[in-house]
Amino acid sequence: MTYADPDPHPDPYRLTGAAASPDAPPTDVTRAGVTRTLLWLVLVISAVGNMVASYSGSGTPVHLWCGVVTALCVTALVVQRLRGRR
């Protein structure tokens, strides 16, 4: 006895099949994904750098540079997110 699926459209919530297969090829890495990852990395590094500068008593220029880098990263991430919604 063979089983024939009466519905030609697979259930998207079903855990079995090609999408859940461990042998399925990985998704392609996109330029936007790499950019987003790098922006988050630089954002975290600049925030940690600003925190270290605060605790070590560094001068104002260090805080300003870390703040500028953080603000640029946040702005770029927001712009990238808004462009992706279109």
PDB file of C-alpha atoms in Angstrom:
ATOM      1  CA  MET A   1       0.000   0.000   0.000  1.00  0.00           C
ATOM      2  CA  THR A   2       1.472   3.335  -1.011  1.00  0.00           C
ATOM      3  CA  TYR A   3       0.587   6.691   0.407  1.00  0.00           C
ATOM      4  CA  ALA A   4      -0.256   9.490  -1.996  1.00  0.00           C
ATOM      5  CA  ASP A   5      -0.474  13.001  -0.655  1.00  0.00           C
ATOM      6  CA  PRO A   6      -3.862  14.365  -1.742  1.00  0.00           C
ATOM      7  CA  ASP A   7      -2.689  17.947  -1.232  1.00  0.00           C
ATOM      8  CA  PRO A   8      -0.095  19.067  -3.801  1.00  0.00           C
ATOM      9  CA  HIS A   9       0.947  21.949  -1.533  1.00  0.00           C
ATOM     10  CA  PRO A  10       3.083  20.833   1.409  1.00  0.00           C
ATOM     11  CA  ASP A  11       2.248  21.992   4.896  1.00  0.00           C
ATOM     12  CA  PRO A  12       4.697  24.832   5.779  1.00  0.00           C
ATOM     13  CA  TYR A  13       4.435  23.978   9.486  1.00  0.00           C
ATOM     14  CA  ARG A  14       5.344  20.333   9.063  1.00  0.00           C
ATOM     15  CA  LEU A  15       8.759  19.476  10.501  1.00  0.00           C
ATOM     16  CA  THR A  16       9.550  16.665   8.091  1.00  0.00           C
ATOM     17  CA  GLY A  17      10.615  17.118   4.526  1.00  0.00           C
ATOM     18  CA  ALA A  18      13.394  18.834   2.622  1.00  0.00           C
ATOM     19  CA  ALA A  19      13.353  22.019   4.681  1.00  0.00           C
ATOM     20  CA  ALA A  20      14.010  20.185   7.952  1.00  0.00           C
ATOM     21  CA  SER A  21      16.469  17.706   6.478  1.00  0.00           C
ATOM     22  CA  PRO A  22      19.927  17.833   8.058  1.00  0.00           C
ATOM     23  CA  ASP A  23      21.410  17.134   4.604  1.00  0.00           C
ATOM     24  CA  ALA A  24      19.793  20.213   3.078  1.00  0.00           C
ATOM     25  CA  PRO A  25      22.304  22.693   1.644  1.00  0.00           C
ATOM     26  CA  PRO A  26      22.892  25.807   3.736  1.00  0.00           C
ATOM     27  CA  THR A  27      21.304  29.046   2.641  1.00  0.00           C
ATOM     28  CA  ASP A  28      23.392  31.421   0.589  1.00  0.00           C
ATOM     29  CA  VAL A  29      25.345  34.121   2.359  1.00  0.00           C
ATOM     30  CA  THR A  30      24.283  37.515   1.084  1.00  0.00           C
ATOM     31  CA  ARG A  31      26.167  40.770   1.036  1.00  0.00           C
ATOM     32  CA  ALA A  32      23.478  42.337   3.243  1.00  0.00           C
ATOM     33  CA  GLY A  33      23.893  39.553   5.801  1.00  0.00           C
ATOM     34  CA  VAL A  34      27.650  40.007   5.972  1.00  0.00           C
ATOM     35  CA  THR A  35      27.268  43.791   6.218  1.00  0.00           C
ATOM     36  CA  ARG A  36      24.704  43.463   9.003  1.00  0.00           C
ATOM     37  CA  THR A  37      26.969  41.096  10.937  1.00  0.00           C
ATOM     38  CA  LEU A  38      29.958  43.412  10.601  1.00  0.00           C
ATOM     39  CA  LEU A  39      27.900  46.435  11.652  1.00  0.00           C
ATOM     40  CA  TRP A  40      26.715  44.622  14.779  1.00  0.00           C
ATOM     41  CA  LEU A  41      30.281  43.572  15.554  1.00  0.00           C
ATOM     42  CA  VAL A  42      31.605  47.127  15.221  1.00  0.00           C
ATOM     43  CA  LEU A  43      28.653  48.423  17.259  1.00  0.00           C
ATOM     44  CA  VAL A  44      29.403  46.065  20.146  1.00  0.00           C
ATOM     45  CA  ILE A  45      33.122  46.831  20.022  1.00  0.00           C
ATOM     46  CA  SER A  46      32.511  50.586  20.058  1.00  0.00           C
ATOM     47  CA  ALA A  47      30.023  50.304  22.932  1.00  0.00           C
ATOM     48  CA  VAL A  48      32.481  48.199  24.944  1.00  0.00           C
ATOM     49  CA  GLY A  49      35.266  50.647  24.062  1.00  0.00           C
ATOM     50  CA  ASN A  50      33.148  53.516  25.338  1.00  0.00           C
ATOM     51  CA  MET A  51      32.455  51.628  28.566  1.00  0.00           C
ATOM     52  CA  VAL A  52      36.148  50.866  29.060  1.00  0.00           C
ATOM     53  CA  ALA A  53      36.991  54.507  28.370  1.00  0.00           C
ATOM     54  CA  SER A  54      34.478  55.553  31.025  1.00  0.00           C
ATOM     55  CA  TYR A  55      35.891  53.256  33.680  1.00  0.00           C
ATOM     56  CA  SER A  56      39.512  54.071  32.879  1.00  0.00           C
ATOM     57  CA  GLY A  57      39.001  57.819  32.985  1.00  0.00           C
ATOM     58  CA  SER A  58      40.039  58.457  29.386  1.00  0.00           C
ATOM     59  CA  GLY A  59      39.681  61.849  27.806  1.00  0.00           C
ATOM     60  CA  THR A  60      36.725  63.262  25.958  1.00  0.00           C
ATOM     61  CA  PRO A  61      38.035  62.532  22.430  1.00  0.00           C
ATOM     62  CA  VAL A  62      37.938  58.784  23.091  1.00  0.00           C
ATOM     63  CA  HIS A  63      34.313  59.014  24.220  1.00  0.00           C
ATOM     64  CA  LEU A  64      33.409  61.136  21.226  1.00  0.00           C
ATOM     65  CA  TRP A  65      34.998  58.758  18.726  1.00  0.00           C
ATOM     66  CA  CYS A  66      33.311  55.745  20.285  1.00  0.00           C
ATOM     67  CA  GLY A  67      29.997  57.603  20.297  1.00  0.00           C
ATOM     68  CA  VAL A  68      30.351  58.637  16.667  1.00  0.00           C
ATOM     69  CA  VAL A  69      31.150  55.067  15.594  1.00  0.00           C
ATOM     70  CA  THR A  70      28.208  53.743  17.618  1.00  0.00           C
ATOM     71  CA  ALA A  71      25.832  56.316  16.135  1.00  0.00           C
ATOM     72  CA  LEU A  72      26.997  55.551  12.590  1.00  0.00           C
ATOM     73  CA  CYS A  73      26.525  51.813  13.110  1.00  0.00           C
ATOM     74  CA  VAL A  74      23.047  52.274  14.550  1.00  0.00           C
ATOM     75  CA  THR A  75      22.096  54.576  11.678  1.00  0.00           C
ATOM     76  CA  ALA A  76      23.396  52.120   9.083  1.00  0.00           C
ATOM     77  CA  LEU A  77      21.542  49.225  10.717  1.00  0.00           C
ATOM     78  CA  VAL A  78      18.281  51.189  10.794  1.00  0.00           C
ATOM     79  CA  VAL A  79      18.661  52.249   7.152  1.00  0.00           C
ATOM     80  CA  GLN A  80      19.426  48.666   6.145  1.00  0.00           C
ATOM     81  CA  ARG A  81      16.380  47.421   8.053  1.00  0.00           C
ATOM     82  CA  LEU A  82      14.073  50.012   6.500  1.00  0.00           C
ATOM     83  CA  ARG A  83      15.321  49.263   2.993  1.00  0.00           C
ATOM     84  CA  GLY A  84      14.736  45.549   3.576  1.00  0.00           C
ATOM     85  CA  ARG A  85      11.072  46.135   4.436  1.00  0.00           C
ATOM     86  CA  ARG A  86      10.226  47.404   0.931  1.00  0.00           C
TER      87      ARG A  86
END
